[in-house]
Amino acid sequence: MHPFRKAVEERDEAAVQAMLADDVVFTSPVSYQPYVGKPITAAILRGVLRVFEDFHYIREIADPNGCDHAFVFEARVSGAAGKKVTGCDFLHFNADGLIDDFMVMVRPLSGATALAEAMGAQFDRIRQEASELASN
């Protein structure tokens, strides 16, 4: 099992954060603009762990050189009548073995909409956490 998958499935926020490059670019399935930097990306991922229930990966796909990985997942969006989503985390690892590109896709549209609403409801908290991480 890939260390990223293990950290996420164990909800080990510190381990996930440690795998992020300082200049990581996070592309959300529900936001037009990507987010740049470790603090905001780590805070968004914490938020995702709060809004997803029964999160689990069902497949890992990796390129032969080990820099690109795709992790297919299933989860339910909390507070959205258990709206089930299927998605994929597309990760690129830099030469230091850290994630420098993190893109997420989610389906169906109704699930992505529920995710956008759930994440939007806590984005003030996410920004606050990112600010605290940036000042440490």
Short mmCIF file of N, CA, C and O in Angstrom, two decimals:
data_model
loop_
_atom_site.label_atom_id
_atom_site.label_comp_id
_atom_site.label_asym_id
_atom_site.label_seq_id
_atom_site.Cartn_x
_atom_site.Cartn_y
_atom_site.Cartn_z
N MET A 1 0.84 -1.18 0.00
CA MET A 1 0.00 0.00 0.00
C MET A 1 0.89 1.25 0.00
O MET A 1 1.86 1.32 0.74
N HIS A 2 0.55 2.19 -0.84
CA HIS A 2 1.32 3.42 -0.94
C HIS A 2 1.21 4.21 0.37
O HIS A 2 0.15 4.24 1.00
N PRO A 3 2.30 4.85 0.82
CA PRO A 3 2.27 5.62 2.08
C PRO A 3 1.20 6.71 2.10
O PRO A 3 0.60 6.99 3.15
N PHE A 4 0.92 7.35 0.97
CA PHE A 4 -0.13 8.37 0.92
C PHE A 4 -1.48 7.73 1.22
O PHE A 4 -2.25 8.23 2.04
N ARG A 5 -1.77 6.64 0.56
CA ARG A 5 -3.04 5.95 0.78
C ARG A 5 -3.18 5.55 2.24
O ARG A 5 -4.22 5.76 2.86
N LYS A 6 -2.13 4.99 2.80
CA LYS A 6 -2.14 4.56 4.20
C LYS A 6 -2.44 5.75 5.12
O LYS A 6 -3.28 5.66 6.02
N ALA A 7 -1.77 6.86 4.90
CA ALA A 7 -1.96 8.05 5.75
C ALA A 7 -3.39 8.57 5.67
O ALA A 7 -4.00 8.90 6.69
N VAL A 8 -3.93 8.63 4.46
CA VAL A 8 -5.30 9.14 4.30
C VAL A 8 -6.30 8.20 4.94
O VAL A 8 -7.20 8.62 5.68
N GLU A 9 -6.17 6.91 4.67
CA GLU A 9 -7.14 5.96 5.21
C GLU A 9 -7.06 5.88 6.73
O GLU A 9 -8.06 5.59 7.38
N GLU A 10 -5.90 6.16 7.29
CA GLU A 10 -5.75 6.19 8.75
C GLU A 10 -6.08 7.57 9.33
O GLU A 10 -6.00 7.77 10.54
N ARG A 11 -6.44 8.50 8.43
CA ARG A 11 -6.78 9.88 8.82
C ARG A 11 -5.63 10.54 9.59
O ARG A 11 -5.84 11.28 10.53
N ASP A 12 -4.41 10.24 9.15
CA ASP A 12 -3.20 10.77 9.76
C ASP A 12 -2.85 12.10 9.08
O ASP A 12 -2.06 12.15 8.13
N GLU A 13 -3.44 13.19 9.58
CA GLU A 13 -3.27 14.50 8.97
C GLU A 13 -1.81 14.95 8.93
O GLU A 13 -1.36 15.55 7.96
N ALA A 14 -1.06 14.66 9.98
CA ALA A 14 0.36 15.06 10.04
C ALA A 14 1.16 14.35 8.95
O ALA A 14 2.03 14.96 8.31
N ALA A 15 0.90 13.07 8.75
CA ALA A 15 1.62 12.31 7.73
C ALA A 15 1.29 12.83 6.33
O ALA A 15 2.18 12.95 5.48
N VAL A 16 0.01 13.13 6.09
CA VAL A 16 -0.38 13.67 4.78
C VAL A 16 0.30 15.01 4.56
O VAL A 16 0.89 15.25 3.50
N GLN A 17 0.27 15.87 5.55
CA GLN A 17 0.89 17.19 5.44
C GLN A 17 2.39 17.07 5.16
O GLN A 17 2.94 17.83 4.36
N ALA A 18 3.04 16.12 5.79
CA ALA A 18 4.49 15.93 5.61
C ALA A 18 4.83 15.51 4.18
O ALA A 18 5.96 15.70 3.73
N MET A 19 3.87 14.96 3.46
CA MET A 19 4.11 14.51 2.08
C MET A 19 3.93 15.63 1.06
O MET A 19 4.20 15.43 -0.13
N LEU A 20 3.47 16.81 1.50
CA LEU A 20 3.22 17.91 0.58
C LEU A 20 4.46 18.78 0.39
O LEU A 20 5.11 19.16 1.36
N ALA A 21 4.77 19.10 -0.85
CA ALA A 21 5.84 20.06 -1.14
C ALA A 21 5.36 21.45 -0.75
O ALA A 21 4.17 21.73 -0.75
N ASP A 22 6.30 22.32 -0.42
CA ASP A 22 5.94 23.69 -0.04
C ASP A 22 5.17 24.41 -1.14
O ASP A 22 4.29 25.22 -0.87
N ASP A 23 5.49 24.09 -2.40
CA ASP A 23 4.86 24.77 -3.53
C ASP A 23 3.77 23.92 -4.21
O ASP A 23 3.45 24.13 -5.38
N VAL A 24 3.20 22.98 -3.48
CA VAL A 24 2.16 22.11 -4.05
C VAL A 24 1.03 22.94 -4.64
O VAL A 24 0.66 23.98 -4.11
N VAL A 25 0.50 22.45 -5.75
CA VAL A 25 -0.67 23.06 -6.38
C VAL A 25 -1.83 22.09 -6.23
O VAL A 25 -1.73 20.94 -6.67
N PHE A 26 -2.90 22.55 -5.59
CA PHE A 26 -4.08 21.73 -5.37
C PHE A 26 -5.19 22.20 -6.29
O PHE A 26 -5.61 23.36 -6.24
N THR A 27 -5.69 21.29 -7.13
CA THR A 27 -6.80 21.59 -8.02
C THR A 27 -8.02 20.85 -7.51
O THR A 27 -8.07 19.62 -7.51
N SER A 28 -9.00 21.63 -7.08
CA SER A 28 -10.22 21.11 -6.48
C SER A 28 -11.24 20.72 -7.55
O SER A 28 -11.28 21.35 -8.62
N PRO A 29 -12.09 19.74 -7.25
CA PRO A 29 -13.14 19.39 -8.21
C PRO A 29 -14.28 20.42 -8.21
O PRO A 29 -15.14 20.38 -9.09
N VAL A 30 -14.28 21.34 -7.24
CA VAL A 30 -15.42 22.25 -7.12
C VAL A 30 -15.02 23.73 -7.13
O VAL A 30 -15.83 24.59 -6.85
N SER A 31 -13.77 24.02 -7.45
CA SER A 31 -13.30 25.39 -7.48
C SER A 31 -12.57 25.64 -8.80
O SER A 31 -11.77 24.80 -9.24
N TYR A 32 -12.82 26.79 -9.40
CA TYR A 32 -12.20 27.10 -10.68
C TYR A 32 -10.70 27.33 -10.55
O TYR A 32 -9.92 26.83 -11.34
N GLN A 33 -10.30 28.09 -9.55
CA GLN A 33 -8.90 28.43 -9.36
C GLN A 33 -8.18 27.38 -8.52
O GLN A 33 -8.72 26.94 -7.50
N PRO A 34 -6.97 27.00 -8.91
CA PRO A 34 -6.20 26.09 -8.05
C PRO A 34 -5.69 26.84 -6.82
O PRO A 34 -5.61 28.07 -6.81
N TYR A 35 -5.37 26.09 -5.79
CA TYR A 35 -4.80 26.64 -4.55
C TYR A 35 -3.33 26.29 -4.54
O TYR A 35 -2.96 25.15 -4.83
N VAL A 36 -2.49 27.26 -4.19
CA VAL A 36 -1.04 27.05 -4.23
C VAL A 36 -0.46 27.15 -2.83
O VAL A 36 -0.72 28.11 -2.11
N GLY A 37 0.32 26.15 -2.47
CA GLY A 37 1.05 26.17 -1.21
C GLY A 37 0.61 25.08 -0.24
O GLY A 37 -0.51 24.61 -0.26
N LYS A 38 1.55 24.71 0.58
CA LYS A 38 1.34 23.64 1.56
C LYS A 38 0.29 24.00 2.61
O LYS A 38 -0.58 23.17 2.92
N PRO A 39 0.31 25.21 3.19
CA PRO A 39 -0.67 25.50 4.25
C PRO A 39 -2.13 25.39 3.78
O PRO A 39 -2.94 24.74 4.44
N ILE A 40 -2.47 25.99 2.64
CA ILE A 40 -3.86 25.94 2.19
C ILE A 40 -4.23 24.53 1.75
O ILE A 40 -5.34 24.05 2.01
N THR A 41 -3.31 23.83 1.10
CA THR A 41 -3.61 22.46 0.66
C THR A 41 -3.83 21.56 1.86
O THR A 41 -4.79 20.79 1.90
N ALA A 42 -2.97 21.64 2.86
CA ALA A 42 -3.14 20.81 4.07
C ALA A 42 -4.46 21.14 4.76
O ALA A 42 -5.17 20.22 5.22
N ALA A 43 -4.83 22.41 4.83
CA ALA A 43 -6.08 22.80 5.48
C ALA A 43 -7.29 22.29 4.69
O ALA A 43 -8.28 21.83 5.28
N ILE A 44 -7.23 22.36 3.37
CA ILE A 44 -8.32 21.83 2.54
C ILE A 44 -8.45 20.33 2.76
O ILE A 44 -9.57 19.81 2.92
N LEU A 45 -7.33 19.62 2.78
CA LEU A 45 -7.40 18.16 2.98
C LEU A 45 -7.97 17.82 4.35
O LEU A 45 -8.71 16.84 4.48
N ARG A 46 -7.66 18.60 5.37
CA ARG A 46 -8.27 18.40 6.68
C ARG A 46 -9.78 18.57 6.58
O ARG A 46 -10.55 17.82 7.17
N GLY A 47 -10.19 19.61 5.87
CA GLY A 47 -11.62 19.86 5.68
C GLY A 47 -12.30 18.70 4.97
O GLY A 47 -13.41 18.30 5.34
N VAL A 48 -11.64 18.16 3.97
CA VAL A 48 -12.20 17.01 3.24
C VAL A 48 -12.38 15.82 4.19
O VAL A 48 -13.41 15.14 4.15
N LEU A 49 -11.40 15.59 5.04
CA LEU A 49 -11.53 14.49 6.00
C LEU A 49 -12.71 14.70 6.95
O LEU A 49 -13.31 13.74 7.41
N ARG A 50 -13.06 15.96 7.21
CA ARG A 50 -14.21 16.24 8.07
C ARG A 50 -15.53 16.00 7.34
O ARG A 50 -16.52 15.61 7.97
N VAL A 51 -15.59 16.27 6.04
CA VAL A 51 -16.87 16.16 5.34
C VAL A 51 -17.11 14.80 4.68
O VAL A 51 -18.25 14.47 4.38
N PHE A 52 -16.06 14.03 4.48
CA PHE A 52 -16.25 12.69 3.91
C PHE A 52 -16.43 11.67 5.01
O PHE A 52 -15.69 11.65 5.99
N GLU A 53 -17.40 10.81 4.82
CA GLU A 53 -17.62 9.66 5.71
C GLU A 53 -17.37 8.39 4.90
O GLU A 53 -17.56 8.37 3.68
N ASP A 54 -16.98 7.35 5.59
CA ASP A 54 -16.74 6.04 4.94
C ASP A 54 -15.79 6.16 3.74
O ASP A 54 -15.95 5.47 2.74
N PHE A 55 -14.80 7.05 3.88
CA PHE A 55 -13.84 7.25 2.80
C PHE A 55 -12.93 6.04 2.70
O PHE A 55 -12.38 5.58 3.70
N HIS A 56 -12.76 5.54 1.48
CA HIS A 56 -11.80 4.45 1.26
C HIS A 56 -11.38 4.44 -0.21
O HIS A 56 -12.15 4.79 -1.10
N TYR A 57 -10.13 4.06 -0.41
CA TYR A 57 -9.62 3.92 -1.76
C TYR A 57 -9.98 2.53 -2.27
O TYR A 57 -9.96 1.55 -1.53
N ILE A 58 -10.29 2.47 -3.56
CA ILE A 58 -10.64 1.18 -4.16
C ILE A 58 -9.63 0.73 -5.21
O ILE A 58 -9.65 -0.41 -5.63
N ARG A 59 -8.74 1.65 -5.62
CA ARG A 59 -7.76 1.29 -6.63
C ARG A 59 -6.60 2.27 -6.60
O ARG A 59 -6.78 3.46 -6.36
N GLU A 60 -5.40 1.76 -6.87
CA GLU A 60 -4.20 2.57 -7.03
C GLU A 60 -3.63 2.30 -8.41
O GLU A 60 -3.54 1.15 -8.83
N ILE A 61 -3.26 3.38 -9.08
CA ILE A 61 -2.64 3.25 -10.40
C ILE A 61 -1.37 4.10 -10.37
O ILE A 61 -1.41 5.26 -9.96
N ALA A 62 -0.25 3.52 -10.79
CA ALA A 62 1.02 4.25 -10.76
C ALA A 62 1.76 4.07 -12.07
O ALA A 62 1.71 3.01 -12.69
N ASP A 63 2.47 5.13 -12.47
CA ASP A 63 3.30 5.00 -13.66
C ASP A 63 4.59 4.27 -13.28
O ASP A 63 4.95 4.19 -12.10
N PRO A 64 5.28 3.71 -14.25
CA PRO A 64 6.48 2.92 -13.95
C PRO A 64 7.59 3.69 -13.24
O PRO A 64 8.33 3.11 -12.46
N ASN A 65 7.71 5.01 -13.47
CA ASN A 65 8.79 5.74 -12.82
C ASN A 65 8.42 6.20 -11.42
O ASN A 65 9.25 6.75 -10.71
N GLY A 66 7.17 6.00 -11.01
CA GLY A 66 6.75 6.29 -9.65
C GLY A 66 6.43 7.74 -9.34
O GLY A 66 6.15 8.08 -8.20
N CYS A 67 6.45 8.60 -10.35
CA CYS A 67 6.17 10.02 -10.09
C CYS A 67 4.68 10.36 -10.13
O CYS A 67 4.25 11.31 -9.48
N ASP A 68 3.91 9.62 -10.88
CA ASP A 68 2.49 9.90 -11.03
C ASP A 68 1.66 8.74 -10.49
O ASP A 68 1.94 7.58 -10.79
N HIS A 69 0.67 9.12 -9.69
CA HIS A 69 -0.21 8.12 -9.08
C HIS A 69 -1.66 8.58 -9.19
O HIS A 69 -1.94 9.78 -9.09
N ALA A 70 -2.56 7.63 -9.33
CA ALA A 70 -3.99 7.89 -9.29
C ALA A 70 -4.59 6.97 -8.23
O ALA A 70 -4.32 5.77 -8.22
N PHE A 71 -5.37 7.57 -7.34
CA PHE A 71 -6.00 6.82 -6.26
C PHE A 71 -7.50 7.01 -6.38
O PHE A 71 -8.02 8.10 -6.13
N VAL A 72 -8.21 5.96 -6.78
CA VAL A 72 -9.65 6.02 -6.95
C VAL A 72 -10.30 5.76 -5.59
O VAL A 72 -9.92 4.83 -4.88
N PHE A 73 -11.29 6.60 -5.23
CA PHE A 73 -11.92 6.48 -3.92
C PHE A 73 -13.44 6.51 -4.00
O PHE A 73 -14.02 6.93 -5.01
N GLU A 74 -14.04 6.07 -2.91
CA GLU A 74 -15.48 6.19 -2.69
C GLU A 74 -15.67 6.78 -1.30
O GLU A 74 -14.86 6.54 -0.39
N ALA A 75 -16.74 7.55 -1.15
CA ALA A 75 -17.05 8.15 0.15
C ALA A 75 -18.50 8.64 0.12
O ALA A 75 -19.15 8.64 -0.93
N ARG A 76 -18.96 9.07 1.29
CA ARG A 76 -20.25 9.73 1.40
C ARG A 76 -19.98 11.14 1.93
O ARG A 76 -19.11 11.34 2.77
N VAL A 77 -20.76 12.09 1.44
CA VAL A 77 -20.63 13.47 1.90
C VAL A 77 -21.52 13.64 3.12
O VAL A 77 -22.74 13.44 3.03
N SER A 78 -20.93 13.97 4.26
CA SER A 78 -21.71 14.13 5.48
C SER A 78 -22.67 15.29 5.33
O SER A 78 -22.39 16.28 4.65
N GLY A 79 -23.83 15.16 5.96
CA GLY A 79 -24.82 16.22 5.93
C GLY A 79 -25.55 16.36 4.62
O GLY A 79 -26.32 17.27 4.43
N ALA A 80 -25.31 15.49 3.68
CA ALA A 80 -25.96 15.58 2.37
C ALA A 80 -26.78 14.32 2.11
O ALA A 80 -26.77 13.77 1.02
N ALA A 81 -27.47 13.87 3.15
CA ALA A 81 -28.27 12.65 3.06
C ALA A 81 -27.44 11.48 2.57
O ALA A 81 -27.92 10.62 1.83
N GLY A 82 -26.16 11.47 2.97
CA GLY A 82 -25.28 10.36 2.62
C GLY A 82 -24.97 10.26 1.15
O GLY A 82 -24.78 9.17 0.64
N LYS A 83 -24.93 11.40 0.45
CA LYS A 83 -24.67 11.40 -0.99
C LYS A 83 -23.34 10.71 -1.27
O LYS A 83 -22.29 11.12 -0.80
N LYS A 84 -23.40 9.63 -2.04
CA LYS A 84 -22.21 8.85 -2.35
C LYS A 84 -21.47 9.48 -3.53
O LYS A 84 -22.10 9.92 -4.50
N VAL A 85 -20.16 9.53 -3.42
CA VAL A 85 -19.33 10.03 -4.51
C VAL A 85 -18.25 9.01 -4.82
O VAL A 85 -17.84 8.22 -3.98
N THR A 86 -17.83 9.04 -6.05
CA THR A 86 -16.64 8.32 -6.50
C THR A 86 -15.71 9.38 -7.05
O THR A 86 -16.15 10.33 -7.70
N GLY A 87 -14.43 9.24 -6.73
CA GLY A 87 -13.49 10.24 -7.20
C GLY A 87 -12.11 9.67 -7.40
O GLY A 87 -11.88 8.46 -7.21
N CYS A 88 -11.22 10.55 -7.78
CA CYS A 88 -9.84 10.14 -7.99
C CYS A 88 -8.90 11.27 -7.58
O CYS A 88 -9.13 12.43 -7.94
N ASP A 89 -7.89 10.93 -6.81
CA ASP A 89 -6.80 11.83 -6.47
C ASP A 89 -5.67 11.55 -7.45
O ASP A 89 -5.16 10.43 -7.51
N PHE A 90 -5.31 12.55 -8.25
CA PHE A 90 -4.19 12.44 -9.18
C PHE A 90 -3.02 13.19 -8.55
O PHE A 90 -3.10 14.40 -8.33
N LEU A 91 -1.96 12.47 -8.25
CA LEU A 91 -0.81 13.06 -7.58
C LEU A 91 0.45 12.96 -8.43
O LEU A 91 0.69 11.94 -9.07
N HIS A 92 1.25 14.03 -8.37
CA HIS A 92 2.58 13.99 -8.95
C HIS A 92 3.57 14.21 -7.82
O HIS A 92 3.39 15.12 -7.00
N PHE A 93 4.59 13.38 -7.77
CA PHE A 93 5.64 13.48 -6.76
C PHE A 93 6.90 14.06 -7.40
O PHE A 93 7.32 13.60 -8.45
N ASN A 94 7.49 15.06 -6.75
CA ASN A 94 8.71 15.69 -7.28
C ASN A 94 9.93 14.81 -7.01
O ASN A 94 9.82 13.70 -6.46
N ALA A 95 11.10 15.32 -7.37
CA ALA A 95 12.35 14.56 -7.22
C ALA A 95 12.65 14.23 -5.76
O ALA A 95 13.37 13.27 -5.48
N ASP A 96 12.11 15.02 -4.84
CA ASP A 96 12.32 14.76 -3.40
C ASP A 96 11.27 13.81 -2.83
O ASP A 96 11.26 13.55 -1.63
N GLY A 97 10.37 13.31 -3.68
CA GLY A 97 9.34 12.39 -3.22
C GLY A 97 8.15 13.06 -2.55
O GLY A 97 7.35 12.40 -1.90
N LEU A 98 8.02 14.39 -2.75
CA LEU A 98 6.91 15.13 -2.17
C LEU A 98 5.87 15.46 -3.23
O LEU A 98 6.20 15.63 -4.41
N ILE A 99 4.62 15.57 -2.82
CA ILE A 99 3.53 15.87 -3.75
C ILE A 99 3.61 17.33 -4.15
O ILE A 99 3.50 18.22 -3.31
N ASP A 100 3.80 17.58 -5.44
CA ASP A 100 3.85 18.97 -5.92
C ASP A 100 2.65 19.32 -6.79
O ASP A 100 2.43 20.48 -7.12
N ASP A 101 1.86 18.33 -7.15
CA ASP A 101 0.63 18.56 -7.91
C ASP A 101 -0.42 17.57 -7.41
O ASP A 101 -0.17 16.36 -7.37
N PHE A 102 -1.57 18.11 -7.02
CA PHE A 102 -2.63 17.29 -6.40
C PHE A 102 -3.95 17.74 -7.02
O PHE A 102 -4.43 18.83 -6.76
N MET A 103 -4.51 16.90 -7.88
CA MET A 103 -5.77 17.22 -8.53
C MET A 103 -6.81 16.17 -8.15
O MET A 103 -6.53 14.98 -8.14
N VAL A 104 -8.01 16.65 -7.84
CA VAL A 104 -9.10 15.75 -7.45
C VAL A 104 -10.26 15.91 -8.44
O VAL A 104 -10.61 17.02 -8.82
N MET A 105 -10.84 14.79 -8.81
CA MET A 105 -12.06 14.78 -9.61
C MET A 105 -13.09 13.94 -8.87
O MET A 105 -12.73 12.94 -8.23
N VAL A 106 -14.37 14.36 -8.96
CA VAL A 106 -15.44 13.69 -8.24
C VAL A 106 -16.66 13.58 -9.15
O VAL A 106 -16.95 14.49 -9.93
N ARG A 107 -17.37 12.50 -9.02
CA ARG A 107 -18.63 12.29 -9.73
C ARG A 107 -19.62 11.64 -8.80
O ARG A 107 -19.18 11.08 -7.80
N PRO A 108 -20.88 11.66 -9.00
CA PRO A 108 -21.62 12.36 -10.04
C PRO A 108 -21.75 13.85 -9.69
O PRO A 108 -21.32 14.28 -8.62
N LEU A 109 -22.37 14.58 -10.60
CA LEU A 109 -22.54 16.02 -10.40
C LEU A 109 -23.26 16.32 -9.09
O LEU A 109 -22.87 17.23 -8.36
N SER A 110 -24.27 15.55 -8.76
CA SER A 110 -24.99 15.79 -7.51
C SER A 110 -24.08 15.60 -6.30
O SER A 110 -24.19 16.31 -5.30
N GLY A 111 -23.16 14.67 -6.38
CA GLY A 111 -22.19 14.47 -5.31
C GLY A 111 -21.18 15.60 -5.23
O GLY A 111 -20.82 16.07 -4.15
N ALA A 112 -20.73 16.07 -6.40
CA ALA A 112 -19.80 17.19 -6.44
C ALA A 112 -20.47 18.45 -5.89
O ALA A 112 -19.84 19.23 -5.16
N THR A 113 -21.75 18.62 -6.18
CA THR A 113 -22.49 19.77 -5.66
C THR A 113 -22.61 19.68 -4.14
O THR A 113 -22.40 20.68 -3.43
N ALA A 114 -22.91 18.49 -3.63
CA ALA A 114 -23.00 18.30 -2.17
C ALA A 114 -21.64 18.56 -1.53
O ALA A 114 -21.56 19.18 -0.45
N LEU A 115 -20.57 18.11 -2.17
CA LEU A 115 -19.22 18.35 -1.66
C LEU A 115 -18.91 19.85 -1.64
O LEU A 115 -18.37 20.36 -0.66
N ALA A 116 -19.26 20.55 -2.71
CA ALA A 116 -19.01 21.99 -2.78
C ALA A 116 -19.73 22.71 -1.66
O ALA A 116 -19.17 23.60 -1.01
N GLU A 117 -20.96 22.33 -1.39
CA GLU A 117 -21.74 22.96 -0.32
C GLU A 117 -21.12 22.67 1.05
O GLU A 117 -20.99 23.56 1.89
N ALA A 118 -20.73 21.42 1.29
CA ALA A 118 -20.15 21.02 2.57
C ALA A 118 -18.81 21.72 2.81
O ALA A 118 -18.53 22.19 3.92
N MET A 119 -17.99 21.81 1.77
CA MET A 119 -16.69 22.47 1.92
C MET A 119 -16.87 23.98 2.05
O MET A 119 -16.17 24.63 2.83
N GLY A 120 -17.81 24.54 1.30
CA GLY A 120 -18.06 25.97 1.38
C GLY A 120 -18.49 26.40 2.77
O GLY A 120 -18.11 27.47 3.25
N ALA A 121 -19.25 25.53 3.43
CA ALA A 121 -19.74 25.85 4.78
C ALA A 121 -18.61 25.96 5.79
O ALA A 121 -18.78 26.58 6.83
N GLN A 122 -17.48 25.36 5.50
CA GLN A 122 -16.39 25.42 6.47
C GLN A 122 -15.15 26.13 5.94
O GLN A 122 -14.09 26.05 6.52
N PHE A 123 -15.30 26.89 4.84
CA PHE A 123 -14.10 27.49 4.25
C PHE A 123 -13.47 28.56 5.12
O PHE A 123 -12.26 28.78 5.07
N ASP A 124 -14.26 29.23 5.95
CA ASP A 124 -13.64 30.18 6.89
C ASP A 124 -12.69 29.45 7.84
O ASP A 124 -11.60 29.93 8.12
N ARG A 125 -13.11 28.29 8.31
CA ARG A 125 -12.26 27.48 9.19
C ARG A 125 -11.01 27.02 8.44
O ARG A 125 -9.91 27.02 8.99
N ILE A 126 -11.17 26.62 7.19
CA ILE A 126 -10.03 26.18 6.38
C ILE A 126 -9.03 27.31 6.21
O ILE A 126 -7.82 27.11 6.37
N ARG A 127 -9.52 28.52 5.90
CA ARG A 127 -8.61 29.66 5.75
C ARG A 127 -7.87 29.96 7.05
O ARG A 127 -6.68 30.29 7.05
N GLN A 128 -8.58 29.85 8.18
CA GLN A 128 -7.96 30.09 9.49
C GLN A 128 -6.86 29.05 9.75
O GLN A 128 -5.77 29.40 10.20
N GLU A 129 -7.15 27.78 9.48
CA GLU A 129 -6.16 26.73 9.68
C GLU A 129 -4.95 26.95 8.77
O GLU A 129 -3.81 26.75 9.19
N ALA A 130 -5.19 27.37 7.53
CA ALA A 130 -4.09 27.62 6.60
C ALA A 130 -3.22 28.76 7.11
O ALA A 130 -1.99 28.70 7.05
N SER A 131 -3.85 29.79 7.65
CA SER A 131 -3.11 30.93 8.20
C SER A 131 -2.25 30.50 9.37
O SER A 131 -1.09 30.90 9.49
N GLU A 132 -2.80 29.65 10.23
CA GLU A 132 -2.04 29.16 11.39
C GLU A 132 -0.87 28.31 10.94
O GLU A 132 0.23 28.39 11.48
N LEU A 133 -1.08 27.46 9.92
CA LEU A 133 0.01 26.61 9.41
C LEU A 133 1.11 27.46 8.78
O LEU A 133 2.29 27.17 8.92
N ALA A 134 0.70 28.51 8.06
CA ALA A 134 1.68 29.36 7.39
C ALA A 134 2.55 30.12 8.39
O ALA A 134 3.71 30.41 8.11
N SER A 135 1.99 30.44 9.56
CA SER A 135 2.75 31.21 10.55
C SER A 135 3.64 30.32 11.41
O SER A 135 4.46 30.83 12.17
N ASN A 136 3.51 29.01 11.30
CA ASN A 136 4.36 28.10 12.08
C ASN A 136 5.65 27.78 11.39
O ASN A 136 5.88 27.81 10.30
#
